[in-house]
Short mmCIF file of C-alpha atoms in Angstrom, two decimals:
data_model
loop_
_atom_site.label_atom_id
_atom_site.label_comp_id
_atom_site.label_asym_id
_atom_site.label_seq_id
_atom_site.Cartn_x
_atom_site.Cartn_y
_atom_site.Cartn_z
CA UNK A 6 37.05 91.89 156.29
CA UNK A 7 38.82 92.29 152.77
CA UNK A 8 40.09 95.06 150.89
CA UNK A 9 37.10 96.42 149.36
CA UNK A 10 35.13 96.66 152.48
CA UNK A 11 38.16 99.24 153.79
CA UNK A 12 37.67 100.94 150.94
CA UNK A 13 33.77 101.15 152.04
CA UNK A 14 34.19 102.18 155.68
CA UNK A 15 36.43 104.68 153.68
CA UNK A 16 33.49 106.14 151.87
CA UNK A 17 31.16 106.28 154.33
CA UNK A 18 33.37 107.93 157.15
CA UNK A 19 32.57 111.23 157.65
CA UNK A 20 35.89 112.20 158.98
CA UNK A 21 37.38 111.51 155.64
CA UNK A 22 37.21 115.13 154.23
CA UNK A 23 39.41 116.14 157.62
CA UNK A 24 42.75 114.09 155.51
CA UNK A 25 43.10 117.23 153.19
CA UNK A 26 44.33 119.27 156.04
CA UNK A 27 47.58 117.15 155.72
CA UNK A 28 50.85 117.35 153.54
CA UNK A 29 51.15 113.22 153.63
CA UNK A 30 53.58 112.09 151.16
CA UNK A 31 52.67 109.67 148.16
CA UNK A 32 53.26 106.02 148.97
CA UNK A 33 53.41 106.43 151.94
CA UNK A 34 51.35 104.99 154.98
CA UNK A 35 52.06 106.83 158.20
CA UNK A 36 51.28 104.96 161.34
CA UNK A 37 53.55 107.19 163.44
CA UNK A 38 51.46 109.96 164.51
CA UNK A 39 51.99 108.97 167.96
CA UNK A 40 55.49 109.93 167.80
CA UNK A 41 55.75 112.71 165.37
CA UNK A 42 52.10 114.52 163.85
CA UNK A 43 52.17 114.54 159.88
CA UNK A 44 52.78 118.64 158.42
CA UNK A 45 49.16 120.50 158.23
CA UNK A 46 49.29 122.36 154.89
CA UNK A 47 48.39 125.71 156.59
CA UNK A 48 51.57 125.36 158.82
CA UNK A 49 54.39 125.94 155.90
CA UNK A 50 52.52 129.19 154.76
CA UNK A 51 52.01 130.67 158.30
CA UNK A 52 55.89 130.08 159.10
CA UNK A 53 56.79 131.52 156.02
CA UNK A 54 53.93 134.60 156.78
CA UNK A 55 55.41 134.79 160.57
CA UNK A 56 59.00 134.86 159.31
CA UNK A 57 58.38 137.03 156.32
CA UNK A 58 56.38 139.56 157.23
CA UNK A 59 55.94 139.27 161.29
CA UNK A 60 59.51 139.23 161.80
CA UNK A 61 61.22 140.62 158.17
CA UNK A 62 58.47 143.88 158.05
CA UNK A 63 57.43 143.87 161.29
CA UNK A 64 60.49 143.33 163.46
CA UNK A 65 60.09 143.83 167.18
CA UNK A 66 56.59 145.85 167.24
CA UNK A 67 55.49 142.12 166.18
CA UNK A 68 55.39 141.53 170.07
CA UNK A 69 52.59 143.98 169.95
CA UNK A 70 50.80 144.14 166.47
CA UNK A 71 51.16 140.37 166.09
CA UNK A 72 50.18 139.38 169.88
CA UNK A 73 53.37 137.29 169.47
CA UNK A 74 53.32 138.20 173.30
CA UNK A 75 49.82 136.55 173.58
CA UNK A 76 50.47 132.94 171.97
CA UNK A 77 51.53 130.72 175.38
CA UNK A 78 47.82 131.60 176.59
CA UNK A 79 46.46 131.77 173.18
CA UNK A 80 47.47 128.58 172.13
CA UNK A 81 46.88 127.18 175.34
CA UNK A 82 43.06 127.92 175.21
CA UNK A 83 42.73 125.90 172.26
CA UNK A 84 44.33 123.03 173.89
CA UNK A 85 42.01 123.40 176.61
CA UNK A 86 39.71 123.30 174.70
CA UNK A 87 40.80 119.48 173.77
CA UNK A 88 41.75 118.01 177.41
CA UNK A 89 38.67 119.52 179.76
CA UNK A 90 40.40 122.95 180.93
CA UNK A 91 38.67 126.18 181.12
CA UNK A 92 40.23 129.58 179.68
CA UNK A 93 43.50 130.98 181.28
CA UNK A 94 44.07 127.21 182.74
CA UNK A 95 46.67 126.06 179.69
CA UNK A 96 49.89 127.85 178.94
CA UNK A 97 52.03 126.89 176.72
CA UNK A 98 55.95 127.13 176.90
CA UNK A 99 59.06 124.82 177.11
CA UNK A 100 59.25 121.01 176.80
CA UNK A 101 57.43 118.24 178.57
CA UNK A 102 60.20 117.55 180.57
CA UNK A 103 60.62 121.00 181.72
CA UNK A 104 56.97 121.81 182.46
CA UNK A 105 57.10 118.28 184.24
CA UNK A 106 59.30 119.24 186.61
CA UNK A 107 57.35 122.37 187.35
CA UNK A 108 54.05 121.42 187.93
CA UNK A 109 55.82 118.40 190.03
CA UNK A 110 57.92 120.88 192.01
CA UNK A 111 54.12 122.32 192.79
CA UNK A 112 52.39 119.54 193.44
CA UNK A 113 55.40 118.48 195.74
CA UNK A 114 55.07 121.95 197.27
CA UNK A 115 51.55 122.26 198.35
CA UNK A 116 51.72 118.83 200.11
CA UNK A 117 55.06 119.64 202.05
CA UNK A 118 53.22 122.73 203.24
CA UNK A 119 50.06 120.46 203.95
CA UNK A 120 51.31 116.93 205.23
CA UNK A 121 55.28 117.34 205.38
CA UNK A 122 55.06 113.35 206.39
CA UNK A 123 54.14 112.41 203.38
CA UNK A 124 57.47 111.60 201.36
CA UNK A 125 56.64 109.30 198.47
CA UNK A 126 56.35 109.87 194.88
CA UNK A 127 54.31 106.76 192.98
CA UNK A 128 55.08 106.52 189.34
CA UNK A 129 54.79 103.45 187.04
CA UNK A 130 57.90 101.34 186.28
CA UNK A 131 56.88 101.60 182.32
CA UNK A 132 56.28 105.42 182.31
CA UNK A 133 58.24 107.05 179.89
CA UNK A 134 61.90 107.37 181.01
CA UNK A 135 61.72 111.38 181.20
CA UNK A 136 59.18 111.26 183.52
CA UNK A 137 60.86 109.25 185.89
CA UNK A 138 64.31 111.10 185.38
CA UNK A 139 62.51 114.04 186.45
CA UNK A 140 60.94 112.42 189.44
CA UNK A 141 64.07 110.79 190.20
CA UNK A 142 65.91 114.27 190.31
CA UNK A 143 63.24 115.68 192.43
CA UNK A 144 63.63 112.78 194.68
CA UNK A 145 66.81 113.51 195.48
CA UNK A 146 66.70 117.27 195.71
CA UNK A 147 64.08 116.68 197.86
CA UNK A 148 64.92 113.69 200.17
CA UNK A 149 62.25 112.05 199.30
CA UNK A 150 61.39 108.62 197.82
CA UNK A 151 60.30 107.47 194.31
CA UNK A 152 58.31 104.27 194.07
CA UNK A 153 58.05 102.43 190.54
CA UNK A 154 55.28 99.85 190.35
CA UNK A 155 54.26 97.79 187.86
CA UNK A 156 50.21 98.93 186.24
CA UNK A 157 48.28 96.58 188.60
CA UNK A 158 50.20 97.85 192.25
CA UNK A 159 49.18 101.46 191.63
CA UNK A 160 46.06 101.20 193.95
CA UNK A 161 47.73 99.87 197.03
CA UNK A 162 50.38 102.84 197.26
CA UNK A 163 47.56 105.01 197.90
CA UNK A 164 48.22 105.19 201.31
CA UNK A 165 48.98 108.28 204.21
CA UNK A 166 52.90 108.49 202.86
CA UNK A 167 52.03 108.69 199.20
CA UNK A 168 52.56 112.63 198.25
CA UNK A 169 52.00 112.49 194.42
CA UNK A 170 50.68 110.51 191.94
CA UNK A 171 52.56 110.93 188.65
CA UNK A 172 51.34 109.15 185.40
CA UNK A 173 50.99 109.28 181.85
CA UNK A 174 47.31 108.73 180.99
CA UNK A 175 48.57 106.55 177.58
CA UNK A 176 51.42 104.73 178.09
CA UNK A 177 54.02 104.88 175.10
CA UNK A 178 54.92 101.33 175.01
CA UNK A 179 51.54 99.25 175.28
CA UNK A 180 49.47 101.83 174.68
CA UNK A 181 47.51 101.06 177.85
CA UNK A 182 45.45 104.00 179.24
CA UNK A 183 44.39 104.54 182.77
CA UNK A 184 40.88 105.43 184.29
CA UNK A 185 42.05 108.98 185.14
CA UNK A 186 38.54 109.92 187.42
CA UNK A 187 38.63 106.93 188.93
CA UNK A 188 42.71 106.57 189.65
CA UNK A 189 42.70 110.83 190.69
CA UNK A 190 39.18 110.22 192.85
CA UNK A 191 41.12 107.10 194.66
CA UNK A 192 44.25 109.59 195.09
CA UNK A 193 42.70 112.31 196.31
CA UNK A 194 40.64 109.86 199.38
CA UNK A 195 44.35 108.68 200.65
CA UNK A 196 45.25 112.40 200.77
CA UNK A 197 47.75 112.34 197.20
CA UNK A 198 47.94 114.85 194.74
CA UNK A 199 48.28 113.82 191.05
CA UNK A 200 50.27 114.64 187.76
CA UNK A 201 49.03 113.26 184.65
CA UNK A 202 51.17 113.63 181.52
CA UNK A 203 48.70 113.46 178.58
CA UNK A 204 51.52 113.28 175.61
CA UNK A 205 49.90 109.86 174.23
CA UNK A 206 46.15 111.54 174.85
CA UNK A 207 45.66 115.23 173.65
CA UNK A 208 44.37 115.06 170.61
CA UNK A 209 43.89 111.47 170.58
CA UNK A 210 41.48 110.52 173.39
CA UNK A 211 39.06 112.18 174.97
CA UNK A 212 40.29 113.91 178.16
CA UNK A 213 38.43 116.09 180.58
CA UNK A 214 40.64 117.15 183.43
CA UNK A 215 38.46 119.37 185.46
CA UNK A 216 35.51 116.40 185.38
CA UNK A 217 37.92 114.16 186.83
CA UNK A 218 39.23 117.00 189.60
CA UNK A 219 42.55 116.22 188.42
CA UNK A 220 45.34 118.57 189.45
CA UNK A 221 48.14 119.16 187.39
CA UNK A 222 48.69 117.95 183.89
CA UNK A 223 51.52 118.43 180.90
CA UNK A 224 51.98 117.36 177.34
CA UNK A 225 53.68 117.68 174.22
CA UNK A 226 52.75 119.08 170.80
CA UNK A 227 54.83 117.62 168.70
CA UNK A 228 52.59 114.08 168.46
CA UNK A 229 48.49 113.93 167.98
CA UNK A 230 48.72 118.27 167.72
CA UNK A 231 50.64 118.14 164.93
CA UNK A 232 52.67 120.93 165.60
CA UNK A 233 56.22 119.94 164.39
CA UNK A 234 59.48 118.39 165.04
CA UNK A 235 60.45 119.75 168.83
CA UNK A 236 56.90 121.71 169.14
CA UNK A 237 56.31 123.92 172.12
CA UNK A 238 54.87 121.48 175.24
CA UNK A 239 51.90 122.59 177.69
CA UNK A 240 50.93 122.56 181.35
CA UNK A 241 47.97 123.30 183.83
CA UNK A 242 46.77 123.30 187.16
CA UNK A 243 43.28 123.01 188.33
CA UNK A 244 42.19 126.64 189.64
CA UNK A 245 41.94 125.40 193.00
CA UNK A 246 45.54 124.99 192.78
CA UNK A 247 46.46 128.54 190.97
CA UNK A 248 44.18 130.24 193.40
CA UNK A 249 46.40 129.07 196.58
CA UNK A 250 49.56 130.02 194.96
CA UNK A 251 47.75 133.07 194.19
CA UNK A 252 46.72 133.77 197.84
CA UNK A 253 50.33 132.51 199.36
CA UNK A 254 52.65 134.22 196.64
CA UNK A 255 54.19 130.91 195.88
CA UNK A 256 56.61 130.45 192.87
CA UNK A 257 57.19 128.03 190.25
CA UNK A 258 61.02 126.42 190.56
CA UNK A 259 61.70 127.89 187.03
CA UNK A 260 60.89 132.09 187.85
CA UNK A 261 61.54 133.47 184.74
CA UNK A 262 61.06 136.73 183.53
CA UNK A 263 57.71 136.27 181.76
CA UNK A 264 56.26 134.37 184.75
CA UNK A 265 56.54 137.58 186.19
CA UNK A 266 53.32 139.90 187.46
CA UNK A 267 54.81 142.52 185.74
CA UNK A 268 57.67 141.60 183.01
CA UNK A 269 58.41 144.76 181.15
CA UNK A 270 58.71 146.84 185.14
CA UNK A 271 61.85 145.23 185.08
CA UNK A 272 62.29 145.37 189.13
CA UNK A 273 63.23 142.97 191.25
CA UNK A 274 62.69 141.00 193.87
CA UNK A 275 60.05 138.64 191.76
CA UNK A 276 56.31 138.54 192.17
CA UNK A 277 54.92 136.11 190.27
CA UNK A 278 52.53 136.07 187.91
CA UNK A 279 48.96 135.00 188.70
CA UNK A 280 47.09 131.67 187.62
CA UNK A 281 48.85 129.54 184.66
CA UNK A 282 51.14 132.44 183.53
CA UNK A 283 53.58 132.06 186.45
CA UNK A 284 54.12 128.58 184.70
CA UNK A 285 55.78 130.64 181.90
CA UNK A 286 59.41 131.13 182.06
CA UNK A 287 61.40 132.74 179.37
CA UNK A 288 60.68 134.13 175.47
CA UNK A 289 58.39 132.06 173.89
CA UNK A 290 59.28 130.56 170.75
CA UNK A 291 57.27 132.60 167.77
CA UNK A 292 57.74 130.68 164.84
CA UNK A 293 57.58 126.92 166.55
CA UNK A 294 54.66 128.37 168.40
CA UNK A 295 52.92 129.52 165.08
CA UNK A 296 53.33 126.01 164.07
CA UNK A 297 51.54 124.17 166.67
CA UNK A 298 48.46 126.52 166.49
CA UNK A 299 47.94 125.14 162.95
CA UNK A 300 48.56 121.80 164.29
CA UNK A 301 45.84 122.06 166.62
CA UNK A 302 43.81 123.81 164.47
CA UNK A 303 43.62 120.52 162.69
CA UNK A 304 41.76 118.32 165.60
CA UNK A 305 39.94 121.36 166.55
CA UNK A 306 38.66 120.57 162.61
CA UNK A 307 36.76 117.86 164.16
CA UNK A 308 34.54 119.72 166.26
CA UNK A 309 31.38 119.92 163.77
CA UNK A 310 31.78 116.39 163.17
CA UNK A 311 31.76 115.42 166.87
CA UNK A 312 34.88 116.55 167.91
CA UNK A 313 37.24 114.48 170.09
CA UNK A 314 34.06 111.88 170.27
CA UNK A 315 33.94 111.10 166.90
CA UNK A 316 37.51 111.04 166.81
CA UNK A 317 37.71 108.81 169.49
CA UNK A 318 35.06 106.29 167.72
CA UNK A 319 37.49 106.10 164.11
CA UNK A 320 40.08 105.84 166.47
CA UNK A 321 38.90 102.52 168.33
CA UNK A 322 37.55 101.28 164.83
CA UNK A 323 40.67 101.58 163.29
CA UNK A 324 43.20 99.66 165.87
CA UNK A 325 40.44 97.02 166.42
CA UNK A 326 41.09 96.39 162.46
CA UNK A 327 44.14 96.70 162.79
CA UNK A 328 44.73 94.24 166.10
CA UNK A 329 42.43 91.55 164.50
CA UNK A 330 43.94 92.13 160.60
CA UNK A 331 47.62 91.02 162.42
CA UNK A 332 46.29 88.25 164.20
CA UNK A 333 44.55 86.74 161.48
CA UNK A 334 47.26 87.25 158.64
CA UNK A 335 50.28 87.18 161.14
CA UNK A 336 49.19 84.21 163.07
CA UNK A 337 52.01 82.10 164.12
CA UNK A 338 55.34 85.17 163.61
CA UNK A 339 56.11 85.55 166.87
CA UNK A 340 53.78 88.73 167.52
CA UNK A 341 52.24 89.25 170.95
CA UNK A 342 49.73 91.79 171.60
CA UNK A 343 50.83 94.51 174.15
CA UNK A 344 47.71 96.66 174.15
CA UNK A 345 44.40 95.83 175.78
CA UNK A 346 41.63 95.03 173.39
CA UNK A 347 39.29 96.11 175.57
CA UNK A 348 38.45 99.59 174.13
CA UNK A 349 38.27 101.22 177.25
CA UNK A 350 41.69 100.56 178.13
CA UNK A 351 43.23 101.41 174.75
CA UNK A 352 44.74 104.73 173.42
CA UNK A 353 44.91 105.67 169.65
CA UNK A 354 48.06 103.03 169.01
CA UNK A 355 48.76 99.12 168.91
CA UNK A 356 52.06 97.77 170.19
CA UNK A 357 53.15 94.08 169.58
CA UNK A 358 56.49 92.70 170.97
CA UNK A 359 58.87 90.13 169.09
CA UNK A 360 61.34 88.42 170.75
CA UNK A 361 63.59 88.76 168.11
CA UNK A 362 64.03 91.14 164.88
CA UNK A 363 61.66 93.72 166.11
CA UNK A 364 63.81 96.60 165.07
CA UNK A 365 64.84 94.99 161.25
CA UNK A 366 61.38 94.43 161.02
CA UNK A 367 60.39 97.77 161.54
CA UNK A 368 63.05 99.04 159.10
CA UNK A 369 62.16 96.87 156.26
CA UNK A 370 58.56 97.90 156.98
CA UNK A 371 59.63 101.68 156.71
CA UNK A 372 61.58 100.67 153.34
CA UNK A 373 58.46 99.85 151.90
CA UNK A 374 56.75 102.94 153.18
CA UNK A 375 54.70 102.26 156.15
CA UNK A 376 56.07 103.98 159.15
CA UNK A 377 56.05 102.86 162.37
CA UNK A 378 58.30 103.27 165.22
CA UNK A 379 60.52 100.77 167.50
CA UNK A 380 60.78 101.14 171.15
CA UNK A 381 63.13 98.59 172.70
CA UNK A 382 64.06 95.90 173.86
CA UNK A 383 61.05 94.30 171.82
CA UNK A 384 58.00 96.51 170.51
CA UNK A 385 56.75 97.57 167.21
CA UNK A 386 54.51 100.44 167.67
CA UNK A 387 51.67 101.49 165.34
CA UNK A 388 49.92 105.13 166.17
CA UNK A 389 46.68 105.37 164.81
CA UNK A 390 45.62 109.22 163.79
CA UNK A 391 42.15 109.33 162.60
CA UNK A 392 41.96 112.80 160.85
CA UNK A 393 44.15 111.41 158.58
CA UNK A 394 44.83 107.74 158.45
CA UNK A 395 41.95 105.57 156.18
CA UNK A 396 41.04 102.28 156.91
CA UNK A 397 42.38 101.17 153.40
CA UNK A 398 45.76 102.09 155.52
CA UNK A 399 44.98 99.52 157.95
CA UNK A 400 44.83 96.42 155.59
CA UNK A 401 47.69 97.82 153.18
CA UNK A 402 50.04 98.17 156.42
CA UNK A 403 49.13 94.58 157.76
CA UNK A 404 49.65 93.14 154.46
CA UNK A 405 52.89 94.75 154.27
CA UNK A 406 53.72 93.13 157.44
CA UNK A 407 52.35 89.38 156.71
CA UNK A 408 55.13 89.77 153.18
CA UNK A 409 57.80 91.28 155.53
CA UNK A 410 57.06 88.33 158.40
CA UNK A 411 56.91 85.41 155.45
CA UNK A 412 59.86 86.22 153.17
CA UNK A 413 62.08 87.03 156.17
CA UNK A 414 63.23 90.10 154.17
CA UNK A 415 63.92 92.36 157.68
CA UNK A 416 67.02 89.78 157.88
CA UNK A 417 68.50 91.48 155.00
CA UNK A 418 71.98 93.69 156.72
CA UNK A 419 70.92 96.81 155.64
CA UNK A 420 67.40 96.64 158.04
CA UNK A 421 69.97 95.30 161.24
CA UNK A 422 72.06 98.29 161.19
CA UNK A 423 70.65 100.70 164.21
CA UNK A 424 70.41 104.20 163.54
CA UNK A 425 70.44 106.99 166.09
CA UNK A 426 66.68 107.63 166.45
CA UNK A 427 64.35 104.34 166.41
#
């Protein structure tokens, strides 16, 4: 593979029209999508339209004549539309970490009512940290104990104590991703319930949540939805689930006004809400919300191309390029692959760990314009969005890389000094 055959797979991809969506700065080649979605150019004119004229002219009848009241479910369809849910199943509304430890609170919920023996919580010891700071403050609330095992153990904690499964389809450091039918089916035969947080995977990889009778899920927007810096996050529950909170009245931890059955009564004690919306807490935020939908708007672009599938396909083509471009022209730095190559086991990023340097190298890599991320103590990460990153991308990034690796130029001071955010 050289340069000109890049620029050929270029040419002939037929996702390549689904790039002018994006604001994506000149010189620059963004491999960080995984961490932070690049701007959709339809998402700076509907802030400024929802700011302007929604909230400047329209004030507070926008609630009504702008269905600002509608967006958590609104928004939340169109997600479902990307992850396997059905209509009314996805809300949107508060952060990962918050909706985490809702649906967990749930899930932890239904089993004490079912099997009040079972006292375990079974996470992996590389999820990412929020996830188990969550779990871990549930644990304790709760009496109850939280497990961390390494990838491989998972399987043999499904046993009679296990109450819940919690783990993140893609994990953010190797990019690994789990079998999610197979893991929930397994689960679901010892008796466990099961979270899945799909932050690394909506938008990204296919995901079909009611197919695998999975039973609660959360994730961000802020990453393969392109919705923004701090974007609204989103949670469901299979309908099986809904329904019996339905039937037994039971509450979220979080009751909030707008998880309500009937917000604007105003009356007290609370009832709340049926299906997804008791998930909703407080105000939702209009203008970050507005955001998002044009973020998701953008992979929701990909549907008469083949949708997630076909995004899926560039996706695996372009980190297979991109693992076998590094090992050819890195050979012999110090790199060591952290994500599977098979394809079935791979998200939409590439991860390789360095002993040494791995943050410096990262810098100088940013200083010359391809952005990646660092996640410590040793791994350069690489997302991989494919309605907007080329193949030409690919080989420009690893060559980058190979001159950064060679001259030793991430030794320089300036790339060793750590900044806040890595």
């Amino acid at each position: 593979m050289n340069r000109q055959a890049c620029d050929a797979l270029d040419a002939a991809d037929p996702l390549a029209s689904l790039r002018e969506q994006f604001e994506l700065p000149e010189g620059v080649i963004y491999l960080d999508g995984n961490s932070l979605g690049v701007l959709p150019r339809a998402a700076a004119e509907r802030v400024q339209q929802v700011v302007r004229d929604e909230w400047g002219r329209g004030l507070i009848r926008s609630w009504n004549s702008a269905g600002w009241i509608d967006l958590p479910q609104r928004v939340g369809d169109k997600i479902g539309l990307l992850i396997g849910a059905a209509a009314d199943e996805v809300v949107v509304a508060d952060s990962t970490s918050v909706n985490l430890f809702k649906v967990l609170s749930a899930a932890l919920d239904l089993q004490r009512a079912d099997a009040p023996q079972r006292s375990v919580i079974v996470s992996e010891r590389q999820n990412f940290p929020t996830d188990l700071y969550i779990a871990e403050s549930l644990a304790r609330e709760r009496d109850l104990e939280l497990r961390l095992v390494d990838a491989d153990e998972i399987t043999a904690q499904l046993d009679d104590q296990l109450a819940v499964l919690m783990l993140t389809h893609v994990n953010y450091r190797s990019g690994r991703m789990h079998d999610m039918a197979a893991l929930t089916r397994r689960a679901h035969e010892a008796g466990a319930l099961v979270v899945w947080d799909l932050a690394h995977s909506a938008g990204a990889v296919p995901v079909d949540l009611n197919a695998a009778e999975a039973d609660f899920a959360v994730g961000c927007g802020y990453k393969y939805l392109n919705g923004g810096p701090g974007a609204p996050a989103f949670a469901w529950a299979h309908a099986r689930h809904t329904a019996r909170m339905d039937r037994e009245q039971m509450w979220q931890p979080l009751a909030g006004w707008l998880g309500h059955a009937a917000p604007f009564e105003f009356t007290s004690p609370y009832r709340p809400a049926p299906g997804m919306a008791r998930f909703i807490c407080g105000t939702p935020p209009v203008i970050s919300m507005a955001a998002l939908e044009c973020g998701v708007d953008t992979v929701l672009a990909a549907s008469p191309f083949g949708g997630m599938a076909a995004l899926r396909e560039k996706s695996l083509a372009l980190t297979e390029l991109f693992i076998r471009l590094v090992e050819q022209r890195c050979a012999d730095q110090g790199l060591t692959l952290q994500t599977p190559q098979e394809a079935g086991l791979r998200g939409s990023q590439v991860s390789f760990a360095r002993e040494d340097g791995g943050y410096a190298i990262m810098q100088a890599l940013i200083a010359r314009g391809v952005i990646g991320d660092f996640r410590a103590p040793d791994i350069l990460r690489f997302g991989f969005t494919p309605l907007y990153t080329r193949f030409i991308d690919v080989w420009d990034a690893v060559e980058h890389l190979r001159q950064v690796l060679e001259s030793g130029e991430w030794r320089e001071a300036r790339f060793n000094q750590r900044a806040a955010v890595t």
